[in-house]
Tab-separated table of C-alpha atoms and ligand atoms in Angstrom:
chain	number	residue	atom	x	y	z
A	1	UNK	CA	-88.480	-62.024	27.014
A	2	UNK	CA	-86.167	-61.826	30.027
A	3	UNK	CA	-87.398	-63.713	33.143
A	4	UNK	CA	-89.030	-61.536	35.760
A	5	UNK	CA	-90.891	-61.928	39.067
A	6	UNK	CA	-94.548	-60.969	39.283
A	7	UNK	CA	-96.275	-59.229	42.125
A	8	UNK	CA	-100.071	-58.769	42.231
A	9	UNK	CA	-100.650	-55.570	44.284
A	10	UNK	CA	-104.063	-55.432	45.910
A	11	UNK	CA	-104.106	-51.673	46.246
A	12	UNK	CA	-102.139	-48.433	45.906
A	13	UNK	CA	-100.115	-49.029	49.113
A	14	UNK	CA	-98.997	-52.503	48.087
A	15	UNK	CA	-98.202	-51.300	44.570
A	16	UNK	CA	-95.906	-48.543	45.794
A	17	UNK	CA	-94.183	-50.878	48.277
A	18	UNK	CA	-93.594	-53.419	45.484
A	19	UNK	CA	-92.207	-50.794	43.079
A	20	UNK	CA	-89.479	-49.519	45.451
A	21	UNK	CA	-86.187	-49.372	43.609
A	22	UNK	CA	-83.742	-46.585	43.084
A	23	UNK	CA	-82.978	-47.699	39.533
A	24	UNK	CA	-85.337	-46.598	36.776
A	25	UNK	CA	-86.918	-49.588	34.932
A	26	UNK	CA	-85.983	-52.354	37.374
A	27	UNK	CA	-89.477	-52.627	38.673
A	28	UNK	CA	-92.378	-51.691	36.345
A	29	UNK	CA	-96.077	-51.433	36.901
A	30	UNK	CA	-98.442	-53.312	34.618
A	31	UNK	CA	-102.067	-52.368	34.195
A	32	UNK	CA	-103.789	-54.087	31.242
A	33	UNK	CA	-100.371	-55.123	29.841
A	34	UNK	CA	-101.407	-54.199	26.264
A	35	UNK	CA	-98.264	-52.073	25.825
A	36	UNK	CA	-95.862	-53.339	28.491
A	37	UNK	CA	-95.841	-56.991	27.381
A	38	UNK	CA	-95.065	-55.938	23.802
A	39	UNK	CA	-92.184	-53.794	25.028
A	40	UNK	CA	-90.866	-56.692	27.093
A	41	UNK	CA	-91.143	-59.201	24.246
A	42	UNK	CA	-89.147	-56.872	22.005
A	43	UNK	CA	-86.539	-56.313	24.755
A	44	UNK	CA	-87.197	-52.554	24.772
A	45	UNK	CA	-87.768	-52.807	28.533
A	46	UNK	CA	-86.550	-55.732	30.643
A	47	UNK	CA	-87.806	-55.264	34.215
A	48	UNK	CA	-86.727	-57.659	37.021
A	49	UNK	CA	-90.132	-57.300	38.676
A	50	UNK	CA	-93.529	-56.591	37.175
A	51	UNK	CA	-96.152	-55.260	39.518
A	52	UNK	CA	-99.763	-55.695	38.578
A	53	UNK	CA	-101.644	-52.521	39.457
A	54	UNK	CA	-105.107	-53.626	38.437
A	55	UNK	CA	-105.959	-53.258	42.106
A	56	UNK	CA	-105.773	-49.426	41.815
A	57	UNK	CA	-109.066	-47.475	41.901
A	58	UNK	CA	-111.395	-48.627	39.108
A	59	UNK	CA	-114.142	-46.100	39.749
A	60	UNK	CA	-115.341	-42.874	38.084
A	61	UNK	CA	-116.677	-40.494	40.701
A	62	UNK	CA	-118.144	-36.973	40.600
A	63	UNK	CA	-116.445	-34.218	42.483
A	64	UNK	CA	-115.835	-30.439	42.422
A	65	UNK	CA	-118.033	-30.017	39.337
A	66	UNK	CA	-115.956	-32.534	37.354
A	67	UNK	CA	-114.868	-36.202	37.557
A	68	UNK	CA	-112.163	-38.231	39.311
A	69	UNK	CA	-111.225	-41.221	37.174
A	70	UNK	CA	-109.331	-44.071	38.678
A	71	UNK	CA	-106.173	-45.141	36.753
A	72	UNK	CA	-107.347	-48.725	36.574
A	73	UNK	CA	-110.628	-47.775	34.880
A	74	UNK	CA	-110.878	-49.669	31.584
A	75	UNK	CA	-111.002	-47.462	28.475
A	76	UNK	CA	-114.252	-49.247	27.483
A	77	UNK	CA	-115.843	-48.382	30.852
A	78	UNK	CA	-114.850	-44.732	30.380
A	79	UNK	CA	-116.322	-44.679	26.858
A	80	UNK	CA	-119.582	-46.054	28.141
A	81	UNK	CA	-119.898	-43.951	31.271
A	82	UNK	CA	-123.139	-41.887	31.074
A	83	UNK	CA	-121.947	-38.877	33.087
A	84	UNK	CA	-118.562	-38.723	31.300
A	85	UNK	CA	-120.385	-38.849	27.919
A	86	UNK	CA	-122.530	-35.873	28.966
A	87	UNK	CA	-119.857	-33.771	30.608
A	88	UNK	CA	-116.631	-34.703	28.697
A	89	UNK	CA	-117.557	-35.654	25.179
A	90	UNK	CA	-114.095	-34.840	23.868
A	91	UNK	CA	-112.614	-37.443	26.240
A	92	UNK	CA	-115.352	-40.060	25.448
A	93	UNK	CA	-114.826	-39.620	21.702
A	94	UNK	CA	-111.127	-40.204	22.141
A	95	UNK	CA	-111.802	-43.286	24.294
A	96	UNK	CA	-114.204	-44.711	21.698
A	97	UNK	CA	-111.525	-44.313	18.990
A	98	UNK	CA	-108.814	-46.262	20.837
A	99	UNK	CA	-107.900	-49.492	19.034
A	100	UNK	CA	-110.496	-52.198	19.026
A	101	UNK	CA	-113.155	-53.419	21.595
A	102	UNK	CA	-110.632	-55.966	22.877
A	103	UNK	CA	-107.969	-53.284	23.422
A	104	UNK	CA	-110.490	-50.922	25.144
A	105	UNK	CA	-111.566	-53.848	27.326
A	106	UNK	CA	-108.036	-54.600	28.485
A	107	UNK	CA	-106.388	-51.215	28.344
A	108	UNK	CA	-106.686	-48.842	31.260
A	109	UNK	CA	-106.823	-45.049	31.553
A	110	UNK	CA	-103.499	-44.931	33.373
A	111	UNK	CA	-101.783	-47.330	30.946
A	112	UNK	CA	-103.046	-45.372	27.970
A	113	UNK	CA	-101.557	-42.175	29.261
A	114	UNK	CA	-98.274	-43.914	30.151
A	115	UNK	CA	-97.935	-46.024	26.941
A	116	UNK	CA	-94.561	-45.658	25.225
A	117	UNK	CA	-94.068	-44.156	21.725
A	118	UNK	CA	-94.864	-46.238	18.671
A	119	UNK	CA	-91.846	-45.016	16.648
A	120	UNK	CA	-90.763	-48.107	14.645
A	121	UNK	CA	-87.113	-47.418	15.293
A	122	UNK	CA	-87.652	-47.151	19.082
A	123	UNK	CA	-89.723	-50.301	18.981
A	124	UNK	CA	-87.161	-52.326	16.990
A	125	UNK	CA	-84.361	-53.821	19.066
A	126	UNK	CA	-82.076	-53.687	15.983
A	127	UNK	CA	-82.062	-49.845	16.055
A	128	UNK	CA	-80.072	-48.307	18.925
A	129	UNK	CA	-81.747	-44.976	18.526
A	130	UNK	CA	-81.313	-41.727	20.503
A	131	UNK	CA	-84.132	-42.646	22.864
A	132	UNK	CA	-82.413	-45.926	23.746
A	133	UNK	CA	-78.953	-44.329	24.382
A	134	UNK	CA	-77.776	-44.326	20.753
A	135	UNK	CA	-76.334	-41.442	18.859
A	136	UNK	CA	-78.949	-40.671	16.223
A	137	UNK	CA	-82.635	-40.464	15.477
A	138	UNK	CA	-83.093	-42.762	12.512
A	139	UNK	CA	-86.331	-41.015	11.570
A	140	UNK	CA	-84.389	-37.956	10.399
A	141	UNK	CA	-83.065	-39.630	7.258
A	142	UNK	CA	-85.372	-42.645	7.363
A	143	UNK	CA	-89.050	-43.498	7.336
A	144	UNK	CA	-90.729	-40.585	9.040
A	145	UNK	CA	-94.192	-40.403	7.646
A	146	UNK	CA	-95.837	-40.899	11.051
A	147	UNK	CA	-93.422	-38.789	13.010
A	148	UNK	CA	-93.591	-35.291	14.544
A	149	UNK	CA	-94.189	-32.028	12.722
A	150	UNK	CA	-93.611	-30.005	15.948
A	151	UNK	CA	-91.150	-30.237	18.735
A	152	UNK	CA	-87.782	-29.690	17.106
A	153	UNK	CA	-86.336	-33.108	18.016
A	154	UNK	CA	-83.712	-34.281	18.568
A	155	UNK	CA	-85.976	-37.361	18.844
A	156	UNK	CA	-89.060	-37.108	16.568
A	157	UNK	CA	-91.610	-39.369	18.170
A	158	UNK	CA	-95.219	-38.492	18.454
A	159	UNK	CA	-96.954	-39.012	21.791
A	160	UNK	CA	-99.297	-42.014	21.382
A	161	UNK	CA	-101.969	-41.432	23.953
A	162	UNK	CA	-105.361	-40.404	22.551
A	163	UNK	CA	-106.709	-39.757	26.045
A	164	UNK	CA	-103.971	-37.347	27.090
A	165	UNK	CA	-105.057	-34.838	24.410
A	166	UNK	CA	-108.579	-34.086	25.758
A	167	UNK	CA	-107.374	-34.413	29.334
A	168	UNK	CA	-105.118	-31.446	28.752
A	169	UNK	CA	-107.846	-29.606	26.819
A	170	UNK	CA	-110.107	-29.995	29.902
A	171	UNK	CA	-107.366	-28.583	32.164
A	172	UNK	CA	-107.081	-31.997	33.945
A	173	UNK	CA	-104.607	-33.064	36.590
A	174	UNK	CA	-102.950	-36.333	37.460
A	175	UNK	CA	-102.813	-37.619	41.014
A	176	UNK	CA	-99.551	-39.521	41.334
A	177	UNK	CA	-98.266	-41.570	44.247
A	178	UNK	CA	-94.902	-42.934	45.121
A	179	UNK	CA	-92.557	-43.753	47.993
A	180	UNK	CA	-92.474	-40.060	49.043
A	181	UNK	CA	-96.282	-39.609	49.128
A	182	UNK	CA	-98.919	-38.346	46.713
A	183	UNK	CA	-99.033	-35.156	44.616
A	184	UNK	CA	-101.121	-33.690	41.790
A	185	UNK	CA	-99.609	-32.568	38.547
A	186	UNK	CA	-101.249	-30.371	35.932
A	187	UNK	CA	-101.621	-32.586	32.893
A	188	UNK	CA	-100.312	-29.689	30.727
A	189	UNK	CA	-97.030	-29.795	32.679
A	190	UNK	CA	-96.798	-33.614	32.873
A	191	UNK	CA	-95.400	-34.473	29.430
A	192	UNK	CA	-91.835	-33.544	28.493
A	193	UNK	CA	-90.155	-32.894	25.191
A	194	UNK	CA	-87.047	-35.037	24.255
A	195	UNK	CA	-84.704	-32.064	24.883
A	196	UNK	CA	-85.858	-32.141	28.579
A	197	UNK	CA	-86.218	-35.938	28.933
A	198	UNK	CA	-84.811	-38.027	26.168
A	199	UNK	CA	-85.342	-41.468	27.716
A	200	UNK	CA	-88.852	-40.916	29.082
A	201	UNK	CA	-91.901	-38.866	28.101
A	202	UNK	CA	-93.029	-37.303	31.369
A	203	UNK	CA	-92.045	-36.009	34.805
A	204	UNK	CA	-93.097	-39.133	36.684
A	205	UNK	CA	-90.259	-40.139	39.029
A	206	UNK	CA	-89.034	-43.791	39.220
A	207	UNK	CA	-91.582	-45.840	41.183
A	208	UNK	CA	-94.332	-43.279	41.083
A	209	UNK	CA	-97.655	-44.264	39.464
A	210	UNK	CA	-100.687	-42.360	38.238
A	211	UNK	CA	-103.580	-43.246	40.504
A	212	UNK	CA	-106.253	-40.844	39.130
A	213	UNK	CA	-107.130	-38.411	36.423
A	214	UNK	CA	-108.915	-35.422	37.867
A	215	UNK	CA	-111.043	-33.252	35.499
A	216	UNK	CA	-112.448	-29.945	36.653
A	217	UNK	CA	-115.809	-28.601	35.422
A	218	UNK	CA	-115.643	-28.428	31.591
A	219	UNK	CA	-116.532	-25.535	29.345
A	220	UNK	CA	-120.041	-25.475	27.851
A	221	UNK	CA	-118.826	-26.859	24.503
A	222	UNK	CA	-116.181	-29.399	23.798
A	223	UNK	CA	-115.296	-32.019	21.163
A	224	UNK	CA	-112.468	-34.130	19.694
A	225	UNK	CA	-111.776	-35.075	16.093
A	226	UNK	CA	-109.327	-37.693	14.919
A	227	UNK	CA	-108.047	-38.491	11.433
A	228	UNK	CA	-106.992	-42.071	10.892
A	229	UNK	CA	-105.341	-43.826	7.977
A	230	UNK	CA	-108.367	-46.059	7.868
A	231	UNK	CA	-111.275	-46.320	10.263
A	232	UNK	CA	-110.104	-49.500	11.936
A	233	UNK	CA	-107.694	-50.044	14.800
A	234	UNK	CA	-104.681	-47.851	14.240
A	235	UNK	CA	-103.566	-44.770	16.141
A	236	UNK	CA	-104.697	-41.426	14.702
A	237	UNK	CA	-102.492	-39.584	12.171
A	238	UNK	CA	-103.562	-36.302	13.752
A	239	UNK	CA	-106.180	-35.399	16.377
A	240	UNK	CA	-107.477	-32.369	18.123
A	241	UNK	CA	-109.494	-31.677	21.265
A	242	UNK	CA	-111.313	-28.391	21.941
A	243	UNK	CA	-112.800	-27.090	25.175
A	244	UNK	CA	-114.710	-23.811	25.021
A	245	UNK	CA	-116.010	-21.595	27.864
A	246	UNK	CA	-118.887	-19.706	26.342
A	247	UNK	CA	-120.781	-16.520	27.144
A	248	UNK	CA	-123.915	-16.969	25.140
A	249	UNK	CA	-122.778	-17.432	21.516
A	250	UNK	CA	-119.316	-15.916	22.195
A	251	UNK	CA	-116.229	-17.834	23.196
A	252	UNK	CA	-114.857	-16.496	26.468
A	253	UNK	CA	-111.830	-18.740	26.447
A	254	UNK	CA	-110.645	-21.788	24.565
A	255	UNK	CA	-108.210	-24.641	25.092
A	256	UNK	CA	-107.079	-26.483	21.934
A	257	UNK	CA	-104.660	-29.366	21.957
A	258	UNK	CA	-103.406	-31.453	19.023
A	259	UNK	CA	-102.392	-35.095	19.204
A	260	UNK	CA	-100.041	-37.264	17.120
A	261	UNK	CA	-98.118	-34.256	15.798
A	262	UNK	CA	-95.427	-33.804	18.471
A	263	UNK	CA	-93.594	-35.732	21.171
A	264	UNK	CA	-96.090	-34.371	23.699
A	265	UNK	CA	-99.798	-33.457	23.318
A	266	UNK	CA	-99.422	-30.111	21.595
A	267	UNK	CA	-101.388	-27.198	22.997
A	268	UNK	CA	-101.821	-24.264	20.521
A	269	UNK	CA	-102.297	-20.877	22.356
A	270	UNK	CA	-102.191	-19.065	19.024
A	271	UNK	CA	-105.245	-20.861	17.847
A	272	UNK	CA	-106.970	-20.365	21.158
A	273	UNK	CA	-106.478	-16.623	20.871
A	274	UNK	CA	-108.190	-16.626	17.441
A	275	UNK	CA	-111.386	-17.929	19.095
A	276	UNK	CA	-111.438	-15.747	22.228
A	277	UNK	CA	-114.090	-13.120	22.153
A	278	UNK	CA	-115.757	-14.355	18.971
A	279	UNK	CA	-118.848	-16.182	17.863
A	280	UNK	CA	-117.585	-19.165	15.879
A	281	UNK	CA	-118.242	-19.312	12.211
A	282	UNK	CA	-116.660	-21.621	9.658
A	283	UNK	CA	-114.233	-18.838	8.656
A	284	UNK	CA	-113.118	-18.277	12.254
A	285	UNK	CA	-112.621	-22.032	12.751
A	286	UNK	CA	-110.429	-22.026	9.604
A	287	UNK	CA	-108.424	-19.131	10.954
A	288	UNK	CA	-107.876	-20.959	14.233
A	289	UNK	CA	-106.881	-24.138	12.392
A	290	UNK	CA	-104.390	-22.214	10.251
A	291	UNK	CA	-102.885	-20.630	13.415
A	292	UNK	CA	-102.630	-24.109	14.999
A	293	UNK	CA	-100.323	-25.449	12.310
A	294	UNK	CA	-98.461	-22.210	11.486
A	295	UNK	CA	-95.252	-23.317	13.247
A	296	UNK	CA	-95.088	-26.820	11.861
A	297	UNK	CA	-91.677	-28.080	10.707
A	298	UNK	CA	-92.388	-31.308	8.828
A	299	UNK	CA	-89.754	-33.927	7.877
A	300	UNK	CA	-89.178	-35.377	4.445
A	301	UNK	CA	-92.120	-37.763	4.523
A	302	UNK	CA	-94.788	-36.171	6.690
A	303	UNK	CA	-95.744	-32.805	5.123
A	304	UNK	CA	-99.201	-34.266	4.548
A	305	UNK	CA	-99.723	-34.180	8.296
A	306	UNK	CA	-99.983	-30.376	8.268
A	307	UNK	CA	-103.233	-30.450	6.305
A	308	UNK	CA	-104.577	-33.328	8.376
A	309	UNK	CA	-103.841	-31.576	11.643
A	310	UNK	CA	-105.448	-28.389	10.295
A	311	UNK	CA	-108.542	-30.330	9.386
A	312	UNK	CA	-108.703	-32.066	12.790
A	313	UNK	CA	-108.599	-28.634	14.635
A	314	UNK	CA	-111.234	-27.083	12.359
A	315	UNK	CA	-113.544	-30.049	12.644
A	316	UNK	CA	-113.133	-30.268	16.441
A	317	UNK	CA	-114.063	-26.602	16.779
A	318	UNK	CA	-117.144	-26.951	14.560
A	319	UNK	CA	-118.181	-30.227	16.272
A	320	UNK	CA	-117.894	-28.559	19.698
A	321	UNK	CA	-120.040	-25.600	18.641
A	322	UNK	CA	-122.656	-27.699	16.895
A	323	UNK	CA	-123.062	-30.234	19.732
B	1	LIG	C1	-103.715	-52.233	17.495
B	1	LIG	C2	-103.634	-51.172	18.589
B	1	LIG	C3	-104.254	-49.953	18.361
B	1	LIG	C4	-104.218	-49.013	19.296
B	1	LIG	N1	-104.787	-47.772	19.058
B	1	LIG	C5	-104.666	-46.757	19.971
B	1	LIG	C6	-105.241	-45.483	19.795
B	1	LIG	O1	-105.843	-45.243	18.738
B	1	LIG	N2	-105.091	-44.541	20.698
B	1	LIG	C7	-104.404	-44.786	21.854
B	1	LIG	O2	-104.290	-43.932	22.696
B	1	LIG	N3	-103.886	-46.032	22.131
B	1	LIG	C8	-103.994	-46.979	21.195
B	1	LIG	N4	-103.471	-48.188	21.470
B	1	LIG	C9	-102.660	-48.402	22.682
B	1	LIG	C10	-103.500	-48.925	23.825
B	1	LIG	O3	-104.523	-48.033	24.148
B	1	LIG	C11	-102.540	-48.984	25.027
B	1	LIG	O4	-101.587	-49.989	24.728
B	1	LIG	C12	-103.269	-49.298	26.264
B	1	LIG	O5	-104.169	-48.267	26.599
B	1	LIG	C13	-102.285	-49.479	27.384
B	1	LIG	O6	-103.004	-49.704	28.550
B	1	LIG	P1	-102.669	-50.874	29.538
B	1	LIG	O7	-103.502	-50.670	30.742
B	1	LIG	O8	-102.701	-52.153	28.858
B	1	LIG	O9	-101.157	-50.397	29.935
B	1	LIG	P2	-99.877	-51.329	30.179
B	1	LIG	O10	-99.461	-52.032	28.951
B	1	LIG	O11	-100.106	-52.203	31.395
B	1	LIG	O12	-98.857	-50.192	30.557
B	1	LIG	C14	-98.412	-49.279	29.613
B	1	LIG	C15	-97.167	-48.491	30.190
B	1	LIG	O13	-97.576	-47.659	31.205
B	1	LIG	C16	-97.064	-47.985	32.472
B	1	LIG	N5	-98.179	-47.868	33.381
B	1	LIG	C17	-99.389	-48.440	33.286
B	1	LIG	N6	-100.266	-47.966	34.193
B	1	LIG	C18	-99.559	-47.023	34.843
B	1	LIG	C19	-99.919	-46.091	35.939
B	1	LIG	N7	-101.142	-46.066	36.429
B	1	LIG	N8	-98.980	-45.268	36.377
B	1	LIG	C20	-97.756	-45.252	35.828
B	1	LIG	N9	-97.358	-46.116	34.845
B	1	LIG	C21	-98.233	-46.940	34.375
B	1	LIG	C22	-96.475	-49.418	32.287
B	1	LIG	O14	-95.381	-49.635	33.128
B	1	LIG	C23	-96.113	-49.404	30.814
B	1	LIG	O15	-94.890	-48.846	30.605
B	1	LIG	C24	-103.562	-49.259	20.538
B	1	LIG	C25	-102.993	-50.493	20.817
B	1	LIG	C26	-103.047	-51.489	19.778
B	1	LIG	C27	-102.368	-52.816	20.100
């Protein structure tokens, strides 16, 4: 690991002051450090200054019918928060599924959303892949069983954040702050495909940080469902979050987002339209799930993910309606 200086910022103002640099990557924030330290040890990032942002807001507060979650809230604390459990079960299910108790106790909400892709070519310093300034995505002709089935490349990562998927399903926003002040960004507009941003995954400017996740009032029914290789500590192979606004037994509107299938959390309006105006039955959930995966373009080793993603969407819909 390259030597670096360390600044412990007591609050948002100190964090922003300590992160001032025109050059992307020279100063980096560290929350729980679960992801950042691994990236530094593998020389994927080599900041000159690491700024601890554990001093950011660590509270979960009610507001405007929803919740305002501080970026420094531990994933474990979100998973155990009684109001979050009641109002935002899709988010709490996703939080409960993250890694192991140790990871949930160290990892923060902000760090989870900002974690970098797990692609083994990106993570291995021996591979100068597209995302690191190289000329090719090694997954195209290589080991691509965990890579994207949507998004059309040219880099085929999947976005690793379990929490980002339900945040988008709930119509959440991120409050971000930086040297030019604070702003709010619709979570659905936050993440970027590689053809818009090859070297990053989102619209955050250098030296901006996420300070809060803001969730508006949820629909009456919501749920997440994740499929994992084994029920232990790995990232999901596919996931889905569903948020339904109901009028009696009928769906007025739906938001459905898939995870681990594309370089960004993948919202599926075609599947949402299948549910709108209907009372959900197993057959309708199946139709929506089929619509969700209709445009998938798998690679040589990940065709199996289509069926898994379809199952995740169907089970998330049925879990929401039965809750
Ligand atoms: C074995 C294992 C299994 C895992 N399984 C899952 C899983 O199933 N689902 C899942 O989602 N994750 C999973 N993770 C990832 C884990 O949840 C993340 O590494 C962790 O949440 C990162 O949080 P952190 O606070 O430690 O972030 P850090 O490591 O401190 O930061 C991560 C990145 O985000 C940046 N950053 C941190 N906070 C902010 C902020 N507020 N604003 C802007 N940038 C910021 C940092 O500069 C860094 O680049 C797993 C990890 C391991 C090791």
